[in-house]
Short mmCIF file of C-alpha atoms in Angstrom, two decimals:
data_model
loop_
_atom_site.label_atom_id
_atom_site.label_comp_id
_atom_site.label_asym_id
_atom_site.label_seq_id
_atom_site.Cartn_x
_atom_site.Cartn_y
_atom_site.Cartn_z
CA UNK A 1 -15.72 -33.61 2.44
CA UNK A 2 -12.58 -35.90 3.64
CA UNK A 3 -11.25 -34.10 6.55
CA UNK A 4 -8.52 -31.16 5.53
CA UNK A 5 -5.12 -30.58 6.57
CA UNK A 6 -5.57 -26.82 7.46
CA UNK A 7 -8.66 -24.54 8.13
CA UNK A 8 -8.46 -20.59 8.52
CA UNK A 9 -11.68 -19.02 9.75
CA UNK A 10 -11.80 -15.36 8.99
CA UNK A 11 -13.94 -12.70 8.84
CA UNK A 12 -12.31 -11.03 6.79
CA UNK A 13 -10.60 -13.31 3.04
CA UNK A 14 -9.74 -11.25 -0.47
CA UNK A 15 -11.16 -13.52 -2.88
CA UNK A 16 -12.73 -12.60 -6.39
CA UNK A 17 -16.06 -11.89 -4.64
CA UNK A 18 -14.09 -9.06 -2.52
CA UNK A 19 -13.03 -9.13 0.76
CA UNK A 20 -15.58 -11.45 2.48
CA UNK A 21 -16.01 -13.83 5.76
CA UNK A 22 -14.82 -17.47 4.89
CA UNK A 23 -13.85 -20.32 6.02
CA UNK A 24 -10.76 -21.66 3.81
CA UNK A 25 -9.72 -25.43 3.81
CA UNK A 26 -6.68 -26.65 2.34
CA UNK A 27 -5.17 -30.00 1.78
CA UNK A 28 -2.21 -31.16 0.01
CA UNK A 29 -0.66 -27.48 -0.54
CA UNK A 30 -4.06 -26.64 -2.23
CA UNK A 31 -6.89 -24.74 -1.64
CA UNK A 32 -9.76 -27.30 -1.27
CA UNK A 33 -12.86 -25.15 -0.53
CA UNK A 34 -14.16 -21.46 0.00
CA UNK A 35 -17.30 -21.70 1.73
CA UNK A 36 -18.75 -19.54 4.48
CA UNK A 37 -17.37 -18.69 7.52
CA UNK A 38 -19.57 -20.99 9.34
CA UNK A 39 -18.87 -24.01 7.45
CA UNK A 40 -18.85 -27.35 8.86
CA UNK A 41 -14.81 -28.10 7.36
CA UNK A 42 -13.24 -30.38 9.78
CA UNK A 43 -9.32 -30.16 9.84
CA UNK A 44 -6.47 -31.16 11.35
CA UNK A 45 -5.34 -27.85 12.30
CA UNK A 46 -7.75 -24.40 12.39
CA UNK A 47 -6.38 -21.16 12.54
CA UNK A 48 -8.84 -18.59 13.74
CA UNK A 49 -7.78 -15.42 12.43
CA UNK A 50 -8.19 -12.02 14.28
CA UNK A 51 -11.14 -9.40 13.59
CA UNK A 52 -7.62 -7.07 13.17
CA UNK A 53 -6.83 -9.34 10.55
CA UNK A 54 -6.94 -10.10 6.64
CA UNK A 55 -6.34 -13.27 4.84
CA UNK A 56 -4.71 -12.56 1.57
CA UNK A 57 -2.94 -14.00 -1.14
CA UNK A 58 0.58 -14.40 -0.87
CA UNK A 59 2.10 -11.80 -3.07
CA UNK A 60 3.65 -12.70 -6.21
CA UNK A 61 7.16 -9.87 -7.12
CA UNK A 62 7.98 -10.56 -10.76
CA UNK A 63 11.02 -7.81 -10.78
CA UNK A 64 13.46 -8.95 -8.01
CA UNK A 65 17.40 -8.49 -8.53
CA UNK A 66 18.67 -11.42 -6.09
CA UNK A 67 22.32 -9.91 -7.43
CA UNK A 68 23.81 -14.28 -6.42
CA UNK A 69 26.05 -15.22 -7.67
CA UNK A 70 28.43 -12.92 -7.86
CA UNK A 71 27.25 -9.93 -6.35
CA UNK A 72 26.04 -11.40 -2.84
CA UNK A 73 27.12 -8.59 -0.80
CA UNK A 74 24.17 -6.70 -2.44
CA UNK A 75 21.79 -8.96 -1.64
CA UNK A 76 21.23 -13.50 -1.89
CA UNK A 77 18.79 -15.90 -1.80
CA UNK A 78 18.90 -16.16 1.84
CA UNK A 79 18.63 -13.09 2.79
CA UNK A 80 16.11 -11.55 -0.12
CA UNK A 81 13.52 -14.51 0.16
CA UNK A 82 13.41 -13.93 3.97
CA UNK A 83 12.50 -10.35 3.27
CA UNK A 84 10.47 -11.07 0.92
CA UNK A 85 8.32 -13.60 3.20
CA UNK A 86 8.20 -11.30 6.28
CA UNK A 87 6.80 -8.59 3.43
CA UNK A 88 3.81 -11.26 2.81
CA UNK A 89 6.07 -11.98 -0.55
CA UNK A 90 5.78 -16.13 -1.30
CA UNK A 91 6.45 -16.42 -4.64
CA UNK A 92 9.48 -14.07 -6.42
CA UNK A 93 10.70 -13.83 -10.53
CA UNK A 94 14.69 -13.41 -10.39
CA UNK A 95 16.09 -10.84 -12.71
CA UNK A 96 18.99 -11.87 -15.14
CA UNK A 97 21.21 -9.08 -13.69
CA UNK A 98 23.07 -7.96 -11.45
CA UNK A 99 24.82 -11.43 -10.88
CA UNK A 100 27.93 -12.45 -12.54
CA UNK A 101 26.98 -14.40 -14.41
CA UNK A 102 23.76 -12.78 -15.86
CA UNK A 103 21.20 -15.09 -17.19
CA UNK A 104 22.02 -15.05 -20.77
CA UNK A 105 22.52 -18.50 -21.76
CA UNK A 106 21.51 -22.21 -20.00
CA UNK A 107 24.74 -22.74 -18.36
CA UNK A 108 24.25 -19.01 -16.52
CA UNK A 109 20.69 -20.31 -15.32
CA UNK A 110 22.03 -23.43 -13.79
CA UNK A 111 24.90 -21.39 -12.07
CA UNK A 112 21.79 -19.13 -10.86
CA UNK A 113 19.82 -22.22 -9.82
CA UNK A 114 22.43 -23.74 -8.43
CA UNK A 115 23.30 -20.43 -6.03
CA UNK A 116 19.56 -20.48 -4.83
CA UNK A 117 18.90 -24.47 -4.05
CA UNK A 118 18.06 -25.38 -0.62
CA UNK A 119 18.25 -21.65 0.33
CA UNK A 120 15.08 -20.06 -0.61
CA UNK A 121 12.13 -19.34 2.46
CA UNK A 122 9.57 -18.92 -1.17
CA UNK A 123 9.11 -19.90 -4.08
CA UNK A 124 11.45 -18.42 -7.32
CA UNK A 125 11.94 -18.74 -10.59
CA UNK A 126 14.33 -16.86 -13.21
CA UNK A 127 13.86 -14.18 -16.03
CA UNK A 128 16.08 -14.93 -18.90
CA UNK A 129 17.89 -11.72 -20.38
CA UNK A 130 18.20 -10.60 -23.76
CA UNK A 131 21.52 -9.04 -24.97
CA UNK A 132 23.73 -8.73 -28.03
CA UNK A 133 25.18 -11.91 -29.28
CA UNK A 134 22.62 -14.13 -27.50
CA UNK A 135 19.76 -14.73 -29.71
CA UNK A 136 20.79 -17.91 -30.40
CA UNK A 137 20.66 -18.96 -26.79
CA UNK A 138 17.05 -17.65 -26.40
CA UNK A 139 15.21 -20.85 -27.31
CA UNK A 140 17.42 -23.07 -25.01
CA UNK A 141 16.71 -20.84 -21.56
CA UNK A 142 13.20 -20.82 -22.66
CA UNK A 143 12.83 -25.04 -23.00
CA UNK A 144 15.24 -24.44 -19.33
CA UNK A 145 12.35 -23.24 -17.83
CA UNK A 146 12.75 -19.10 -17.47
CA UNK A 147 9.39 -17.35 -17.42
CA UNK A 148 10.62 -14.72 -19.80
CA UNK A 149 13.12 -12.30 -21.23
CA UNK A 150 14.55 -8.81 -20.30
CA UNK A 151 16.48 -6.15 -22.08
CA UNK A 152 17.61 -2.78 -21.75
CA UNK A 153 17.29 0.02 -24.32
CA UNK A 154 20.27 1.85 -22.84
CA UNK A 155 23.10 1.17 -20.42
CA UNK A 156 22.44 -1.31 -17.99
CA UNK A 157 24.16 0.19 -15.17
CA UNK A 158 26.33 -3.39 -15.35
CA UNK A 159 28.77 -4.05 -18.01
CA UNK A 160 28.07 -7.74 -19.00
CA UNK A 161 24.65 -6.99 -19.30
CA UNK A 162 24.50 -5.29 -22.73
CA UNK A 163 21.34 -3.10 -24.04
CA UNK A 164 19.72 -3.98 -27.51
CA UNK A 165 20.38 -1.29 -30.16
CA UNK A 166 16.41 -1.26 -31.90
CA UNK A 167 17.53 -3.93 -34.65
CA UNK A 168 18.32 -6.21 -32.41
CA UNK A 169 15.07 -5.62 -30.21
CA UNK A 170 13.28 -6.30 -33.33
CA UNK A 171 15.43 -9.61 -34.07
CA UNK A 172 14.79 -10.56 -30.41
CA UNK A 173 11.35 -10.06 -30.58
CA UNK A 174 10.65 -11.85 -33.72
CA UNK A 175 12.92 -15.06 -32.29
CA UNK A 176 10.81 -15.42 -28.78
CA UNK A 177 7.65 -14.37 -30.70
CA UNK A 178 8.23 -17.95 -32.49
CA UNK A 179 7.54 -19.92 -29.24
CA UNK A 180 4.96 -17.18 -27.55
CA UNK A 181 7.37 -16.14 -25.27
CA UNK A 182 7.08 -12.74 -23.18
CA UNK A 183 9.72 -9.97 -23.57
CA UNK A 184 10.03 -7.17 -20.52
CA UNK A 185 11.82 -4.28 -21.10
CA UNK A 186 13.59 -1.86 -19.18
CA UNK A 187 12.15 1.22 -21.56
CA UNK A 188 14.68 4.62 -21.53
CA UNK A 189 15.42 5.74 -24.95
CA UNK A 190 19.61 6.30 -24.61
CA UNK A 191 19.75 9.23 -26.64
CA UNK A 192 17.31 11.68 -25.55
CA UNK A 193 19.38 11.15 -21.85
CA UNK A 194 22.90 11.35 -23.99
CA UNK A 195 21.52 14.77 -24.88
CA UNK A 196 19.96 15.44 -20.95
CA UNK A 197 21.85 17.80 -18.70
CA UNK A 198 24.75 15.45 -16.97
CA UNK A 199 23.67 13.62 -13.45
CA UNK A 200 26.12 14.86 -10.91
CA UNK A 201 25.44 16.59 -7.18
CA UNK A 202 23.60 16.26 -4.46
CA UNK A 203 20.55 18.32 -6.16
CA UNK A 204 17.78 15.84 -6.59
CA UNK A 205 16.09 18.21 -9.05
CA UNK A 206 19.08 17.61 -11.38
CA UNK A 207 18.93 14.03 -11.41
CA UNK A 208 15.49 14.51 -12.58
CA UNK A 209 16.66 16.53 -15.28
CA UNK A 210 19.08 13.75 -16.63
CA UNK A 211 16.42 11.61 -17.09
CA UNK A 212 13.49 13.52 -18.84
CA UNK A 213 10.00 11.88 -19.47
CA UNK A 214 10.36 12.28 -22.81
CA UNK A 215 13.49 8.98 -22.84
CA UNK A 216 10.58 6.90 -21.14
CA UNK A 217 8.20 8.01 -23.79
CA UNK A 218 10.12 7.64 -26.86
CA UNK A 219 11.65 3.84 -25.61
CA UNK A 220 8.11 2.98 -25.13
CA UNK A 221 6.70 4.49 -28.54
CA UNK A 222 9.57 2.21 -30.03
CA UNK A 223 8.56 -1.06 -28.02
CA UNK A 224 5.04 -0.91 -28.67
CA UNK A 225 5.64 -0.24 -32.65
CA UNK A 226 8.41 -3.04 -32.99
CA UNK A 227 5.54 -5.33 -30.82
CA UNK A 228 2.50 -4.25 -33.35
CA UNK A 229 4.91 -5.20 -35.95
CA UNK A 230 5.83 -8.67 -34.55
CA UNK A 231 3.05 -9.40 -32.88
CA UNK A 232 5.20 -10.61 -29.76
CA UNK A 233 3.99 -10.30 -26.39
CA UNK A 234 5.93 -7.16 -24.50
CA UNK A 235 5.69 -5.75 -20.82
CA UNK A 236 7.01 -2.35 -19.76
CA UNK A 237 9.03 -2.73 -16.44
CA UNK A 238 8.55 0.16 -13.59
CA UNK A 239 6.75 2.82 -15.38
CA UNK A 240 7.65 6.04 -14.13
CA UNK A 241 6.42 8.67 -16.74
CA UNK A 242 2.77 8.99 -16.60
CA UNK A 243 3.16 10.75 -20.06
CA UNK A 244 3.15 7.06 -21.74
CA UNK A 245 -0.34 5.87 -20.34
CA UNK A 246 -2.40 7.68 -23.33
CA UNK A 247 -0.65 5.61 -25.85
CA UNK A 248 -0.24 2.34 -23.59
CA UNK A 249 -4.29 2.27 -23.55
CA UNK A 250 -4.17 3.05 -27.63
CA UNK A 251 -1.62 0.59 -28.64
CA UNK A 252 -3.94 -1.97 -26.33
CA UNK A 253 -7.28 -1.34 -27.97
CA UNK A 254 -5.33 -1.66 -31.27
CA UNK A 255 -4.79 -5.31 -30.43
CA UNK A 256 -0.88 -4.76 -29.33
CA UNK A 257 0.01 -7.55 -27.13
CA UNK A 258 0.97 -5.11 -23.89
CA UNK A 259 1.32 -5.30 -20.25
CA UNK A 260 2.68 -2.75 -17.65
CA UNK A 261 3.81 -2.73 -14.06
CA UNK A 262 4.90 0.32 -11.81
CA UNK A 263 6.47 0.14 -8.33
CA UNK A 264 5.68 1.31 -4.62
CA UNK A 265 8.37 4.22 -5.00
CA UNK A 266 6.40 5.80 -7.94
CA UNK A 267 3.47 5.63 -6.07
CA UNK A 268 4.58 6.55 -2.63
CA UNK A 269 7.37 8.82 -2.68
CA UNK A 270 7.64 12.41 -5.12
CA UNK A 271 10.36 14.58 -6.31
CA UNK A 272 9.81 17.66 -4.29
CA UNK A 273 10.37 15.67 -1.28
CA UNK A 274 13.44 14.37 -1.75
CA UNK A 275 16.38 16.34 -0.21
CA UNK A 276 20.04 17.15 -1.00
CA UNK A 277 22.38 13.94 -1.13
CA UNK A 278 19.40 11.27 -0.15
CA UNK A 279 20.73 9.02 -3.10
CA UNK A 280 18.66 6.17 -0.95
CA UNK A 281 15.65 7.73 -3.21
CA UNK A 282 17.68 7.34 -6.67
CA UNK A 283 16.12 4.25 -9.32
CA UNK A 284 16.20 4.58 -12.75
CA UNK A 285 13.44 5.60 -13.85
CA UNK A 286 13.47 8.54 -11.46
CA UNK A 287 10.98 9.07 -8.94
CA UNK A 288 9.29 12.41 -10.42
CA UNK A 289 6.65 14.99 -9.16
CA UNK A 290 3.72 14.40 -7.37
CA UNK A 291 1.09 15.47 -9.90
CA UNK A 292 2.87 12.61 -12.11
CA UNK A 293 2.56 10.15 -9.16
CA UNK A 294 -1.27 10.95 -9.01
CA UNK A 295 -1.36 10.20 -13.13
CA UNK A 296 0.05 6.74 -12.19
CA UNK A 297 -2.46 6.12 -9.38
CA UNK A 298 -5.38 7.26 -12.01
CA UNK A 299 -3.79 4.39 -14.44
CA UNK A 300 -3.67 1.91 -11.75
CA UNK A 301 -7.35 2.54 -11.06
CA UNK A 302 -8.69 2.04 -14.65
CA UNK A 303 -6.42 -0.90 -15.41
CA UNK A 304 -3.85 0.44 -18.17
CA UNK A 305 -1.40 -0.54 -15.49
CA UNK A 306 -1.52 -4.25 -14.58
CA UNK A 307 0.68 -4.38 -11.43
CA UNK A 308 2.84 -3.24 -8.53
CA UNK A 309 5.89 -4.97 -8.01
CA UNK A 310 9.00 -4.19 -6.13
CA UNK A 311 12.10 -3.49 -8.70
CA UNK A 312 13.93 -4.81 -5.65
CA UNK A 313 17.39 -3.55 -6.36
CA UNK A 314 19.78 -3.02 -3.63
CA UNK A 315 23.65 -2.79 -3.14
CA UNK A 316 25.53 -2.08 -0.55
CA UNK A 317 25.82 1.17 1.55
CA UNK A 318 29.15 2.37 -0.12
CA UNK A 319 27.66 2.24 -3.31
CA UNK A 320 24.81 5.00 -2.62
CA UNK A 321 28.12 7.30 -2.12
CA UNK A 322 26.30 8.81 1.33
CA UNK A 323 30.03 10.04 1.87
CA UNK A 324 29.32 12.87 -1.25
CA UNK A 325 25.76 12.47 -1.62
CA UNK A 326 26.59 12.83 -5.23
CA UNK A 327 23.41 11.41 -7.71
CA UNK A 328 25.60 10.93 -10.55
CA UNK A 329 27.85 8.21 -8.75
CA UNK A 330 25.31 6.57 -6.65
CA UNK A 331 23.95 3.44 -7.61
CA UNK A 332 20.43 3.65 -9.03
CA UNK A 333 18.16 1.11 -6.95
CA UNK A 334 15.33 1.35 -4.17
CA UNK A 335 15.64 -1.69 -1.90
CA UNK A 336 11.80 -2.15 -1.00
CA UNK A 337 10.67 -5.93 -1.08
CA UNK A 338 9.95 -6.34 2.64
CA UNK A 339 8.03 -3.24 2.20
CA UNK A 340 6.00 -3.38 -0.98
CA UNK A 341 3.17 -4.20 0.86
CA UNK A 342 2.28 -1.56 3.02
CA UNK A 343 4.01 1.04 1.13
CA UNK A 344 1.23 0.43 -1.73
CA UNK A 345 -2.14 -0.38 1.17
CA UNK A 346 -1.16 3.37 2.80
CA UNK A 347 -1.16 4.99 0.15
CA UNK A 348 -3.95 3.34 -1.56
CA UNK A 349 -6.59 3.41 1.31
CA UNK A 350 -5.80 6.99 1.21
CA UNK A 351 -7.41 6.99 -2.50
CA UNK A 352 -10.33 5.11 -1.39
CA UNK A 353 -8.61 1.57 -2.89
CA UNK A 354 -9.45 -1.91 -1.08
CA UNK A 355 -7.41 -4.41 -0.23
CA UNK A 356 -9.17 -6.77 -2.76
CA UNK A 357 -7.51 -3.68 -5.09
CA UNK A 358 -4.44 -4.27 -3.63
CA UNK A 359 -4.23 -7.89 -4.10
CA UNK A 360 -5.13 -7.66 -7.51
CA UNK A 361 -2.34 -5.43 -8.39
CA UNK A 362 0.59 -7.04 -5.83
CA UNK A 363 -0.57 -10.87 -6.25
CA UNK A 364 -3.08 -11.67 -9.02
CA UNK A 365 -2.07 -9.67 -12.25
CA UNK A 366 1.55 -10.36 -11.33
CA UNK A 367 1.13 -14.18 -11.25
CA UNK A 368 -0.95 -14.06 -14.63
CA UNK A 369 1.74 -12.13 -16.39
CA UNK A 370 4.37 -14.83 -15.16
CA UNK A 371 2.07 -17.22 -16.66
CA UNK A 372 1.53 -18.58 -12.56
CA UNK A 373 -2.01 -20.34 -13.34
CA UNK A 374 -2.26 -21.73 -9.42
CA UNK A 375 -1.02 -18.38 -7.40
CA UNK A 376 -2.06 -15.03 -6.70
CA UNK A 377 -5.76 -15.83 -5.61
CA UNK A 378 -7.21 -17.46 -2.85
CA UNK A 379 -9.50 -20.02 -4.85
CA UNK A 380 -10.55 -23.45 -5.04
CA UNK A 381 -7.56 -25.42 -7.07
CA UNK A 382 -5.14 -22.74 -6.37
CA UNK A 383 -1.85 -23.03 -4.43
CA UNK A 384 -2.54 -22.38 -0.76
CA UNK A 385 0.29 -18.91 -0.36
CA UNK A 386 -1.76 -17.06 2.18
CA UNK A 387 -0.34 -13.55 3.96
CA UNK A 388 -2.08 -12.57 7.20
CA UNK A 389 -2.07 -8.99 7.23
CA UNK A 390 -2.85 -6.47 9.93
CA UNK A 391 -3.80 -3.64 7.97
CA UNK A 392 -4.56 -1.35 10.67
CA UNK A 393 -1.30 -1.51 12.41
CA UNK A 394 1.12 1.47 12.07
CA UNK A 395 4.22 1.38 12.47
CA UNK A 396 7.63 3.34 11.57
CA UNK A 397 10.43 1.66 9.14
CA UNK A 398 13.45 0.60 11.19
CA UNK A 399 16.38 -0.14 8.05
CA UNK A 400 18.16 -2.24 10.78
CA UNK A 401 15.35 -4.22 11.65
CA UNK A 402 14.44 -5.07 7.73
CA UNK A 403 16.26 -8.86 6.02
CA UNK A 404 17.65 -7.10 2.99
CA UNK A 405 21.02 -7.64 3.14
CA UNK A 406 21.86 -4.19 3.80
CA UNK A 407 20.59 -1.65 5.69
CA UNK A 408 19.41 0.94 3.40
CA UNK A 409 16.31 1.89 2.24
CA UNK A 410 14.04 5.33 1.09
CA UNK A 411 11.46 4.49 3.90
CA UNK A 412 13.62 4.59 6.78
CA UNK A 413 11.53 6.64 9.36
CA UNK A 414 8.55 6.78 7.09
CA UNK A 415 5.44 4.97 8.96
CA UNK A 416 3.57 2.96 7.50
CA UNK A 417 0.31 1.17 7.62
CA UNK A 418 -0.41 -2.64 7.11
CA UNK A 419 1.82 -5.08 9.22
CA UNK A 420 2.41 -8.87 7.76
CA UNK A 421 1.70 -11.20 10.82
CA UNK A 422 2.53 -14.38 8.99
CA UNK A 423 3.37 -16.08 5.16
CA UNK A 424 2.18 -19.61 4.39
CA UNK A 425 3.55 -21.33 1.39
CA UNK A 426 1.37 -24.06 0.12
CA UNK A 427 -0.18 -24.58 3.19
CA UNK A 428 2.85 -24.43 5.67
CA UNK A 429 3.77 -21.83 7.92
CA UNK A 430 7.00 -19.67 6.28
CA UNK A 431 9.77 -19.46 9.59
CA UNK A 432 12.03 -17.52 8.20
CA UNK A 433 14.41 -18.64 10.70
CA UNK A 434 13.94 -21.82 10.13
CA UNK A 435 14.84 -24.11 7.23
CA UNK A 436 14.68 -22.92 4.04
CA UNK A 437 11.03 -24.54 2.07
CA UNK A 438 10.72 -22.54 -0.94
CA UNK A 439 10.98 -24.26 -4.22
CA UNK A 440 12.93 -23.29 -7.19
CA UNK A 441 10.32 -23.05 -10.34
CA UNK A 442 10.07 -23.27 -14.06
CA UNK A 443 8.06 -21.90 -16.18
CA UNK A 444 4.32 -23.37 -16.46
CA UNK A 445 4.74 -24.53 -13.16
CA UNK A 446 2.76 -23.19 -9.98
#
């Protein structure tokens, strides 16, 4: 073999065989061979990894709200892609909202792209969104290059991102289903809350109650029937309510195109420990009760959920209203993409998961549901996003010493275990104080 830009020599490499010792050459931004650890690859550079450490695939977040334009002081491109890379993060999928404008039409997506150029430490691309009045511009963000389309059911929590009443859903669905595009929805039926007990206080317990199960359930019942019926491809953002996976696994073996991710909060964090005014710990869907958190785990383990992604939504520290601690006028996002990671490894080492699990669920599934064919796994062909990750190191959460924009965060003082040593995208080391050497990305592209 010609000799190879890169070599790591590890004794410990995810790959589809598990986690195994390898030697892993790469030239050109690709992955040229997997062979064993004493392989004769000779390289430019070689990187001999620690016994503490694990060479993984960089992780691929499909549900990140970058909130730029428009709303920078939540979070921008700077600032969320170097979180994302010290978090072993190297590839991200934008959401539509909360930036002004929201992704709704080609003009928006260029505004969006044109906010991110020459500032991103990984590689991003762009969800398209779905609202009222749009469905004629569905088809021309799709040939721009966005990897998909979102919708709400019920308030969006913004104003100019409107939810689809189920007509429109249905109209939406049978448009994108015309060019085998993917629809994700944000799945919370907007009557049963109407007819919930009001959010308000500092009482987590009634937050909760404002947003039963049963809206999950019902939303979901109504995406998976309208998807039967159009035969359009659907995925179920942040599940929450474990309630749904019974009829997630039925609709699947009836043939219904359906995919569905939940997020590090659902599995790390549970209602009863959430005290009085910590509206750090509010996301719609809510967090709920343990025994639910161990129902997601169980669906994580026998595959009806596909993936663990971040739901990255952050704003700034007035927003979370820490002045009244108040639930019903705090903004609804966790800000967790630095910490998606080893949020998900400590608590799934705990259940007897591996890391190979691990990467499956934060790296491969999510770059085969953004249709990523050369990331997520550490393969022959494939792009060469590596993490090294310490996963033995514990350590505590310091907000101030996380990128996110803002300093606020549920796992403040929570410690942790797993500790990202290093990102490298396509084969070059990620400084994120350095220059910016992420790419911007369109669909079908890796």
């Amino acid at each position: 073999m010609a000799e190879l830009d890169l070599v790591f020599r590890a004794r410990r490499v995810v790959t589809a065989a598990g986690e195994v010792a390898r030697s892993v050459g790469v030239r050109g931004g690709t992955v040229a061979a997997v062979e064993p650890l004493d392989a004769d690859l000779a390289a430019t550079e070689v990187i001999e990894l620690g016994d503490d450490e694990v060479l993984l695939p960089g992780l691929v977040d499909t549900h990140v709200h970058v909130n730029d334009p428009g709303r920078a002081e939540w979070e921008g491109f700077g600032s969320a892609t170097r979180a994302a890379a010290a978090g072993g993060v190297t590839t991200i999928i934008d959401m539509p909202l909360n930036s002004v404008p929201p992704t709704t039409d080609a003009e928006a997506l260029r505004a969006k792209r044109n906010a991110a150029e020459g500032r991103v430490h990984v590689d991003v691309g762009f969800w398209g969104g779905a609202v009222p009045g749009n469905l004629r511009e569905l088809r021309g963000l799709h040939d721009a290059g966005v990897f998909g389309f979102k919708c709400f059911l019920l308030h969006s929590g913004v104003d100019e991102f409107r939810h689809l009443e189920p007509d429109e859903l249905a109209d939406a669905l049978r448009e994108i289903r015309g060019f085998d595009a993917l629809m994700v929805v944000h799945a919370e039926d907007p009557d049963v809350i109407d007819r919930a007990p009001a959010a308000r206080g500092a009482r987590y317990r009634d937050f909760l109650r404002s947003r039963p199960r049963g809206a999950e359930n019902l939303a979901i019942a109504r995406v998976i029937e309208l998807a039967r019926r159009t035969g359009c491809r659907v995925h179920i953002l942040h599940l929450s309510s474990s309630d749904a996976l019974p009829m997630i696994r039925s609709a699947r073996h009836d043939g219904v195109r359906i995919t569905v991710e939940t997020c590090p909060h659902y599995l790390t964090f549970s209602a009863e420990e959430i005290a009085e005014g910590a509206t750090q710990f509010k996301c719609c869907p809510p967090i709920r009760e343990a025994a639910n958190r161990e129902s997601l785990w169980q669906g994580l383990a026998d595959g009806t959920i596909d993936c663990v992604v971040s739901d990255h939504s952050p704003c700034t520290p007035e927003l979370k209203r820490f002045d009244s601690g108040d639930f019903g006028l705090a903004w609804g996002g966790i800000a967790s993409l630095q910490l998606g990671l080893p949020a998900v490894w400590t608590e799934a080492r705990r259940r007897g998961h591996t890391l190979a699990d691990v990467a499956r669920w934060t790296a491969g599934r999510p770059a085969e549901l953004a249709g990523l064919a050369r990331k997520g796994r550490i393969a022959p062909g494939y792009q060469a996003d590596f993490c090294v990750f310490a996963p033995d190191q514990v350590f505590t959460v310091d907000k101030e010493r996380l990128h996110h924009r803002n300093p606020v965060t549920p796992y403040h003082g929570r410690s942790l275990a797993g500790v990202v040593r290093a990102g490298w995208l396509r084969g070059v080391r990620i400084d994120v104080d350095g220059p910016p050497k992420g790419r911007l990305l369109n669909r079908g592209e890796a």
